[in-house]
Amino acid sequence: MSFMVNRFEEGLMITSVDWALNWARQCSLWPVTFGLACCAIEMMATGADRWDIDRFGAGAYRPSPRQSDLMIVAGTVTYKMASRLVRLFNQMPEPKWVIAMGACTIGGGPYYKYGYHVVKGIDLILPVDVYVPGCPPRPESLLEGLLRLRDKIAHNTIAKASPSQAESAA
Amino acid sequence: MSEIELQGQPDVLIDVDAESSADMVTEELLINMGPQHPSTHGVLRLLLRTDGELVLEVTPHIGYLHRCAEKIGENLTPKQYVPYTDRLDYLSAMNNNLTYALAIEALAGIEVPERATYIRMIMAELNRIASHLVTFGCFGMDLGAWTAFLYSFREREHIMDLFESTCGARLTYSYITVGGVTHDLPDNFVERLREFLDYFDPKLPEYDGLLSNNHIFVRRTANIAPVTAEQAIAWGLSGPIMRACGPRWDLRRVSPYCFYDRVEFDVPVGEGQMGTVGDSWDRYIIRMLEMRQSVRILRQLLDQLPDGEVMAKVPRTLKLPPGEIYMETENPRGQLGFYVQTDGSPIPYRVKAKGPSFCNLSIMHEICRGILIADIPAILGSIDVVMGEVDR
Amino acid sequence: MTPEQIAKMLQDKFDQAIIEARVDGLHPHVVVPADRWHEVAMFLRDDERMKFDWLRAISGVDRMQDGQLEAVYDLHATQPSAEPGGLWGERHSFAVKVRMPRDNPHVTSVADVWPAAEWHEREAYDLLGIVFDGNPDTVTDHDGTHPRRILCPDDWVGHPLRKDYQFPEEYQGIPGWAGDDRPLDKKK
């Protein structure tokens, strides 16, 4: 490839389509406001001034699922809420990711044994990408989860369908 | 009805079937607000029956966060149940712990050491300030004032630091438990709390300038959905929204629990300063005034704080004698009540939690007639419900 | 008024309607049968010496040992201040228990006496199955005529706080437990 060396000016970046798309997607994950319970308060604290989530590009919370690509399920999901959760997830356009925040969304949390109305983990109804444990998780934990999701997105390729795309195609 | 009065502007009558609009066919709309909505303060579904922009009826639908707290209470010992009380009104977890602990201690006849009671009161008042800060921030955010949210959460982080250094948790503490508190205060807690109070005092007039006297905020909240004192008592309201209607009623003064009779504080009531007594602005300003009173109480408590034990001698398996009690305390949102029935075994027979937001929310149906859709966040924000204690 | 005076006044007025009075202890209350409850409630609210204007809570209790369901009404009487703007006080507080048979639990709604009762009654029906006849928000479906459920979904089966409640195996296709784990079957 010797004809490319020193041919162009400084500031030109050559990369792959995958890398560029992944970089764009991971650095502007816009969450949908889906705070349900106590974890929502920690999610709000993560968006507030001390642990500013906006510095990772994820601070533009969108009220509508149609304009967002990340769903941070923050709080306990009950059976009454479950159908709405799935409906909102289906309304999100591809590509989309889900962070399960808090013990309740991972496996039912403290309501595991006697909670007749609590869904024992949202992976029973949604494909989850990152699990953030804690009750509630500290804002730093949520930020770590976000960074892990960014790493996960960095390994995506547009040649293969993501799990949620595969599910909706199936 | 052919005419409906627009709330907030009593001299404006909207003619809903005027002849001039005879060529325009309008129908009533059923609009669904929630359960996922940025300004419903959690998973609340409001069914609005509207005629254009005018709301004719609001029906709240709850239960989207029903986490079976009462069934769990029938299957766990009191010490095991304390973390679940945190998650009722998760913004004022210390206060919930306190109510349940007081109920069980009264039943079991446990006497709590003096220092523990003072620490409990300090934590309860600090949590009151933290909770009212979230109300202030979220109310501002609902109406479009983002700055209020950032300021209030900045102050709240200082309080979270204090709580974290004491018990390790930021939101759901489980610190006040049966018999006392789990840990003693750290060595420098009193100095740090005094520093915080000195830092926080000048912020409150700043917030007044930011939001309370803000012309847009006043226009959006004054004269909106006023509640009379008779309505408040008949519908079982309690807490700041009951005081906003006029009655100077505070459970900490009426039947003092812990040592609230040893501290002096005022009980602010709504006076209709910007509009009608009991409107949304009154419900909001009560909380700002209560924060000032909490700071005053905290300073007195820090002066009176004695040394001593922080936990009574509670047996490993606490046997609860047969009996029952209904215990209420003044939480930031109203009066949280625990009805506990025991039958002699270590596990209570029935634990019923009455969340104040449950009663406070029931008045939405009554007061939301003749408002605009844009007034609903103002009303909800001023009632300030937390769905954790509505649905339990 | 002390709890003893309140209980005595009720017994004098209603005689047979007051089955039991427990005034010592932490939670003084009287027990009233379901068919007389509404008139007792009106008296409690309207009588000049009683004036119970504030319904605090309605708690349902499942008394398996008696085969009865019980609704516990916690009431409160406020005392407005003598001078305008002064502190309000508490006149007295009391509780009333209404017992009904477990297989036919009907009691008249007191939502016309205390509007706060509407939601509390809906919750007591939802979680325990106590049917409050006359509740403003009543529906008729395969379970009969009853207050509308408030916490559980409308198609929920059973009343969760009953002592013999069976936890659901699944709801609308969502399994009740994750995998094969059945924590309630495990021995402690």
PDB file of N, CA, C and O in Angstrom, chain B residues 102-148:
ATOM      1  N   LEU B 102     -40.017   1.119  66.092  1.00  0.00           N
ATOM      2  CA  LEU B 102     -40.802   1.566  67.242  1.00  0.00           C
ATOM      3  C   LEU B 102     -41.979   0.634  67.499  1.00  0.00           C
ATOM      4  O   LEU B 102     -42.302   0.311  68.650  1.00  0.00           O
ATOM      5  N   ALA B 103     -42.624   0.171  66.420  1.00  0.00           N
ATOM      6  CA  ALA B 103     -43.770  -0.732  66.597  1.00  0.00           C
ATOM      7  C   ALA B 103     -43.343  -2.027  67.278  1.00  0.00           C
ATOM      8  O   ALA B 103     -43.965  -2.487  68.245  1.00  0.00           O
ATOM      9  N   ILE B 104     -42.254  -2.622  66.786  1.00  0.00           N
ATOM     10  CA  ILE B 104     -41.821  -3.908  67.358  1.00  0.00           C
ATOM     11  C   ILE B 104     -41.328  -3.729  68.781  1.00  0.00           C
ATOM     12  O   ILE B 104     -41.579  -4.557  69.665  1.00  0.00           O
ATOM     13  N   GLU B 105     -40.634  -2.615  69.030  1.00  0.00           N
ATOM     14  CA  GLU B 105     -40.128  -2.406  70.395  1.00  0.00           C
ATOM     15  C   GLU B 105     -41.259  -2.193  71.374  1.00  0.00           C
ATOM     16  O   GLU B 105     -41.198  -2.650  72.518  1.00  0.00           O
ATOM     17  N   ALA B 106     -42.329  -1.514  70.934  1.00  0.00           N
ATOM     18  CA  ALA B 106     -43.459  -1.327  71.829  1.00  0.00           C
ATOM     19  C   ALA B 106     -44.116  -2.660  72.136  1.00  0.00           C
ATOM     20  O   ALA B 106     -44.523  -2.927  73.268  1.00  0.00           O
ATOM     21  N   LEU B 107     -44.205  -3.528  71.121  1.00  0.00           N
ATOM     22  CA  LEU B 107     -44.823  -4.835  71.344  1.00  0.00           C
ATOM     23  C   LEU B 107     -43.972  -5.700  72.239  1.00  0.00           C
ATOM     24  O   LEU B 107     -44.478  -6.383  73.128  1.00  0.00           O
ATOM     25  N   ALA B 108     -42.674  -5.688  71.996  1.00  0.00           N
ATOM     26  CA  ALA B 108     -41.795  -6.598  72.728  1.00  0.00           C
ATOM     27  C   ALA B 108     -41.325  -6.014  74.039  1.00  0.00           C
ATOM     28  O   ALA B 108     -40.648  -6.691  74.807  1.00  0.00           O
ATOM     29  N   GLY B 109     -41.636  -4.738  74.274  1.00  0.00           N
ATOM     30  CA  GLY B 109     -41.223  -4.132  75.536  1.00  0.00           C
ATOM     31  C   GLY B 109     -39.737  -3.872  75.634  1.00  0.00           C
ATOM     32  O   GLY B 109     -39.152  -3.993  76.700  1.00  0.00           O
ATOM     33  N   ILE B 110     -39.116  -3.515  74.514  1.00  0.00           N
ATOM     34  CA  ILE B 110     -37.670  -3.261  74.521  1.00  0.00           C
ATOM     35  C   ILE B 110     -37.457  -1.777  74.772  1.00  0.00           C
ATOM     36  O   ILE B 110     -38.109  -0.934  74.153  1.00  0.00           O
ATOM     37  N   GLU B 111     -36.516  -1.467  75.660  1.00  0.00           N
ATOM     38  CA  GLU B 111     -36.216  -0.066  75.903  1.00  0.00           C
ATOM     39  C   GLU B 111     -34.929   0.303  75.197  1.00  0.00           C
ATOM     40  O   GLU B 111     -33.912  -0.356  75.348  1.00  0.00           O
ATOM     41  N   VAL B 112     -34.996   1.366  74.432  1.00  0.00           N
ATOM     42  CA  VAL B 112     -33.872   1.752  73.588  1.00  0.00           C
ATOM     43  C   VAL B 112     -32.991   2.732  74.358  1.00  0.00           C
ATOM     44  O   VAL B 112     -33.513   3.623  75.026  1.00  0.00           O
ATOM     45  N   PRO B 113     -31.663   2.602  74.313  1.00  0.00           N
ATOM     46  CA  PRO B 113     -30.798   3.544  75.026  1.00  0.00           C
ATOM     47  C   PRO B 113     -30.973   4.968  74.516  1.00  0.00           C
ATOM     48  O   PRO B 113     -31.376   5.194  73.366  1.00  0.00           O
ATOM     49  N   GLU B 114     -30.622   5.939  75.391  1.00  0.00           N
ATOM     50  CA  GLU B 114     -30.889   7.335  75.066  1.00  0.00           C
ATOM     51  C   GLU B 114     -30.087   7.797  73.856  1.00  0.00           C
ATOM     52  O   GLU B 114     -30.594   8.477  72.968  1.00  0.00           O
ATOM     53  N   ARG B 115     -28.824   7.398  73.798  1.00  0.00           N
ATOM     54  CA  ARG B 115     -27.995   7.845  72.678  1.00  0.00           C
ATOM     55  C   ARG B 115     -28.551   7.309  71.364  1.00  0.00           C
ATOM     56  O   ARG B 115     -28.555   8.001  70.352  1.00  0.00           O
ATOM     57  N   ALA B 116     -29.039   6.074  71.413  1.00  0.00           N
ATOM     58  CA  ALA B 116     -29.609   5.498  70.187  1.00  0.00           C
ATOM     59  C   ALA B 116     -30.809   6.304  69.720  1.00  0.00           C
ATOM     60  O   ALA B 116     -30.992   6.535  68.525  1.00  0.00           O
ATOM     61  N   THR B 117     -31.639   6.739  70.666  1.00  0.00           N
ATOM     62  CA  THR B 117     -32.815   7.517  70.272  1.00  0.00           C
ATOM     63  C   THR B 117     -32.400   8.841  69.654  1.00  0.00           C
ATOM     64  O   THR B 117     -32.978   9.295  68.665  1.00  0.00           O
ATOM     65  N   TYR B 118     -31.390   9.479  70.242  1.00  0.00           N
ATOM     66  CA  TYR B 118     -30.928  10.739  69.654  1.00  0.00           C
ATOM     67  C   TYR B 118     -30.359  10.517  68.262  1.00  0.00           C
ATOM     68  O   TYR B 118     -30.604  11.297  67.340  1.00  0.00           O
ATOM     69  N   ILE B 119     -29.590   9.431  68.092  1.00  0.00           N
ATOM     70  CA  ILE B 119     -29.037   9.153  66.761  1.00  0.00           C
ATOM     71  C   ILE B 119     -30.170   8.901  65.777  1.00  0.00           C
ATOM     72  O   ILE B 119     -30.141   9.354  64.633  1.00  0.00           O
ATOM     73  N   ARG B 120     -31.207   8.176  66.251  1.00  0.00           N
ATOM     74  CA  ARG B 120     -32.345   7.919  65.369  1.00  0.00           C
ATOM     75  C   ARG B 120     -32.985   9.220  64.906  1.00  0.00           C
ATOM     76  O   ARG B 120     -33.320   9.394  63.732  1.00  0.00           O
ATOM     77  N   MET B 121     -33.147  10.146  65.838  1.00  0.00           N
ATOM     78  CA  MET B 121     -33.785  11.409  65.472  1.00  0.00           C
ATOM     79  C   MET B 121     -32.906  12.199  64.512  1.00  0.00           C
ATOM     80  O   MET B 121     -33.401  12.821  63.566  1.00  0.00           O
ATOM     81  N   ILE B 122     -31.593  12.170  64.744  1.00  0.00           N
ATOM     82  CA  ILE B 122     -30.680  12.888  63.843  1.00  0.00           C
ATOM     83  C   ILE B 122     -30.803  12.316  62.437  1.00  0.00           C
ATOM     84  O   ILE B 122     -30.926  13.052  61.450  1.00  0.00           O
ATOM     85  N   MET B 123     -30.788  10.992  62.345  1.00  0.00           N
ATOM     86  CA  MET B 123     -30.879  10.368  61.019  1.00  0.00           C
ATOM     87  C   MET B 123     -32.220  10.653  60.378  1.00  0.00           C
ATOM     88  O   MET B 123     -32.320  10.902  59.174  1.00  0.00           O
ATOM     89  N   ALA B 124     -33.291  10.627  61.178  1.00  0.00           N
ATOM     90  CA  ALA B 124     -34.610  10.873  60.608  1.00  0.00           C
ATOM     91  C   ALA B 124     -34.712  12.293  60.055  1.00  0.00           C
ATOM     92  O   ALA B 124     -35.245  12.506  58.963  1.00  0.00           O
ATOM     93  N   GLU B 125     -34.183  13.249  60.773  1.00  0.00           N
ATOM     94  CA  GLU B 125     -34.282  14.634  60.294  1.00  0.00           C
ATOM     95  C   GLU B 125     -33.375  14.870  59.092  1.00  0.00           C
ATOM     96  O   GLU B 125     -33.731  15.566  58.140  1.00  0.00           O
ATOM     97  N   LEU B 126     -32.181  14.266  59.094  1.00  0.00           N
ATOM     98  CA  LEU B 126     -31.304  14.383  57.928  1.00  0.00           C
ATOM     99  C   LEU B 126     -31.979  13.785  56.703  1.00  0.00           C
ATOM    100  O   LEU B 126     -31.913  14.332  55.599  1.00  0.00           O
ATOM    101  N   ASN B 127     -32.652  12.652  56.917  1.00  0.00           N
ATOM    102  CA  ASN B 127     -33.325  12.025  55.790  1.00  0.00           C
ATOM    103  C   ASN B 127     -34.503  12.852  55.331  1.00  0.00           C
ATOM    104  O   ASN B 127     -34.858  12.849  54.156  1.00  0.00           O
ATOM    105  N   ARG B 128     -35.116  13.586  56.247  1.00  0.00           N
ATOM    106  CA  ARG B 128     -36.202  14.477  55.853  1.00  0.00           C
ATOM    107  C   ARG B 128     -35.674  15.552  54.916  1.00  0.00           C
ATOM    108  O   ARG B 128     -36.279  15.860  53.893  1.00  0.00           O
ATOM    109  N   ILE B 129     -34.510  16.102  55.266  1.00  0.00           N
ATOM    110  CA  ILE B 129     -33.920  17.128  54.391  1.00  0.00           C
ATOM    111  C   ILE B 129     -33.592  16.517  53.027  1.00  0.00           C
ATOM    112  O   ILE B 129     -33.903  17.088  51.977  1.00  0.00           O
ATOM    113  N   ALA B 130     -32.991  15.327  53.042  1.00  0.00           N
ATOM    114  CA  ALA B 130     -32.630  14.687  51.765  1.00  0.00           C
ATOM    115  C   ALA B 130     -33.876  14.427  50.928  1.00  0.00           C
ATOM    116  O   ALA B 130     -33.885  14.646  49.712  1.00  0.00           O
ATOM    117  N   SER B 131     -34.932  13.962  51.563  1.00  0.00           N
ATOM    118  CA  SER B 131     -36.146  13.655  50.824  1.00  0.00           C
ATOM    119  C   SER B 131     -36.786  14.914  50.252  1.00  0.00           C
ATOM    120  O   SER B 131     -37.221  14.938  49.092  1.00  0.00           O
ATOM    121  N   HIS B 132     -36.832  15.969  51.041  1.00  0.00           N
ATOM    122  CA  HIS B 132     -37.424  17.207  50.531  1.00  0.00           C
ATOM    123  C   HIS B 132     -36.576  17.794  49.421  1.00  0.00           C
ATOM    124  O   HIS B 132     -37.083  18.450  48.511  1.00  0.00           O
ATOM    125  N   LEU B 133     -35.255  17.567  49.465  1.00  0.00           N
ATOM    126  CA  LEU B 133     -34.406  18.041  48.382  1.00  0.00           C
ATOM    127  C   LEU B 133     -34.757  17.335  47.082  1.00  0.00           C
ATOM    128  O   LEU B 133     -34.805  17.957  46.021  1.00  0.00           O
ATOM    129  N   VAL B 134     -35.019  16.042  47.150  1.00  0.00           N
ATOM    130  CA  VAL B 134     -35.408  15.325  45.930  1.00  0.00           C
ATOM    131  C   VAL B 134     -36.739  15.861  45.426  1.00  0.00           C
ATOM    132  O   VAL B 134     -36.926  16.057  44.225  1.00  0.00           O
ATOM    133  N   THR B 135     -37.679  16.133  46.333  1.00  0.00           N
ATOM    134  CA  THR B 135     -38.962  16.702  45.920  1.00  0.00           C
ATOM    135  C   THR B 135     -38.760  18.017  45.206  1.00  0.00           C
ATOM    136  O   THR B 135     -39.312  18.260  44.129  1.00  0.00           O
ATOM    137  N   PHE B 136     -37.933  18.868  45.807  1.00  0.00           N
ATOM    138  CA  PHE B 136     -37.655  20.171  45.234  1.00  0.00           C
ATOM    139  C   PHE B 136     -37.032  20.012  43.850  1.00  0.00           C
ATOM    140  O   PHE B 136     -37.467  20.636  42.881  1.00  0.00           O
ATOM    141  N   GLY B 137     -36.031  19.139  43.765  1.00  0.00           N
ATOM    142  CA  GLY B 137     -35.338  18.966  42.490  1.00  0.00           C
ATOM    143  C   GLY B 137     -36.251  18.400  41.414  1.00  0.00           C
ATOM    144  O   GLY B 137     -36.296  18.890  40.290  1.00  0.00           O
ATOM    145  N   CYS B 138     -37.003  17.357  41.764  1.00  0.00           N
ATOM    146  CA  CYS B 138     -37.838  16.714  40.757  1.00  0.00           C
ATOM    147  C   CYS B 138     -39.029  17.578  40.380  1.00  0.00           C
ATOM    148  O   CYS B 138     -39.466  17.576  39.225  1.00  0.00           O
ATOM    149  N   PHE B 139     -39.551  18.347  41.315  1.00  0.00           N
ATOM    150  CA  PHE B 139     -40.655  19.241  40.987  1.00  0.00           C
ATOM    151  C   PHE B 139     -40.174  20.281  39.988  1.00  0.00           C
ATOM    152  O   PHE B 139     -40.842  20.574  38.989  1.00  0.00           O
ATOM    153  N   GLY B 140     -38.987  20.830  40.252  1.00  0.00           N
ATOM    154  CA  GLY B 140     -38.434  21.788  39.306  1.00  0.00           C
ATOM    155  C   GLY B 140     -38.221  21.157  37.938  1.00  0.00           C
ATOM    156  O   GLY B 140     -38.577  21.726  36.905  1.00  0.00           O
ATOM    157  N   MET B 141     -37.691  19.914  37.946  1.00  0.00           N
ATOM    158  CA  MET B 141     -37.402  19.250  36.678  1.00  0.00           C
ATOM    159  C   MET B 141     -38.678  18.983  35.892  1.00  0.00           C
ATOM    160  O   MET B 141     -38.719  19.127  34.676  1.00  0.00           O
ATOM    161  N   ASP B 142     -39.738  18.593  36.612  1.00  0.00           N
ATOM    162  CA  ASP B 142     -41.014  18.328  35.931  1.00  0.00           C
ATOM    163  C   ASP B 142     -41.533  19.564  35.238  1.00  0.00           C
ATOM    164  O   ASP B 142     -42.172  19.481  34.187  1.00  0.00           O
ATOM    165  N   LEU B 143     -41.297  20.715  35.853  1.00  0.00           N
ATOM    166  CA  LEU B 143     -41.816  21.940  35.255  1.00  0.00           C
ATOM    167  C   LEU B 143     -40.806  22.583  34.322  1.00  0.00           C
ATOM    168  O   LEU B 143     -41.021  23.689  33.844  1.00  0.00           O
ATOM    169  N   GLY B 144     -39.674  21.911  34.115  1.00  0.00           N
ATOM    170  CA  GLY B 144     -38.724  22.411  33.133  1.00  0.00           C
ATOM    171  C   GLY B 144     -37.517  23.108  33.707  1.00  0.00           C
ATOM    172  O   GLY B 144     -36.682  23.585  32.949  1.00  0.00           O
ATOM    173  N   ALA B 145     -37.392  23.169  35.036  1.00  0.00           N
ATOM    174  CA  ALA B 145     -36.255  23.872  35.641  1.00  0.00           C
ATOM    175  C   ALA B 145     -35.184  22.864  35.997  1.00  0.00           C
ATOM    176  O   ALA B 145     -35.200  22.274  37.060  1.00  0.00           O
ATOM    177  N   TRP B 146     -34.236  22.652  35.104  1.00  0.00           N
ATOM    178  CA  TRP B 146     -33.203  21.648  35.313  1.00  0.00           C
ATOM    179  C   TRP B 146     -32.243  22.023  36.425  1.00  0.00           C
ATOM    180  O   TRP B 146     -31.690  21.170  37.095  1.00  0.00           O
ATOM    181  N   THR B 147     -32.013  23.311  36.603  1.00  0.00           N
ATOM    182  CA  THR B 147     -31.013  23.728  37.590  1.00  0.00           C
ATOM    183  C   THR B 147     -31.387  23.267  38.986  1.00  0.00           C
ATOM    184  O   THR B 147     -30.529  22.873  39.772  1.00  0.00           O
ATOM    185  N   ALA B 148     -32.671  23.315  39.304  1.00  0.00           N
ATOM    186  CA  ALA B 148     -33.095  22.918  40.645  1.00  0.00           C
ATOM    187  C   ALA B 148     -32.676  21.481  40.934  1.00  0.00           C
ATOM    188  O   ALA B 148     -32.223  21.159  42.032  1.00  0.00           O
TER     189      ALA B 148
END
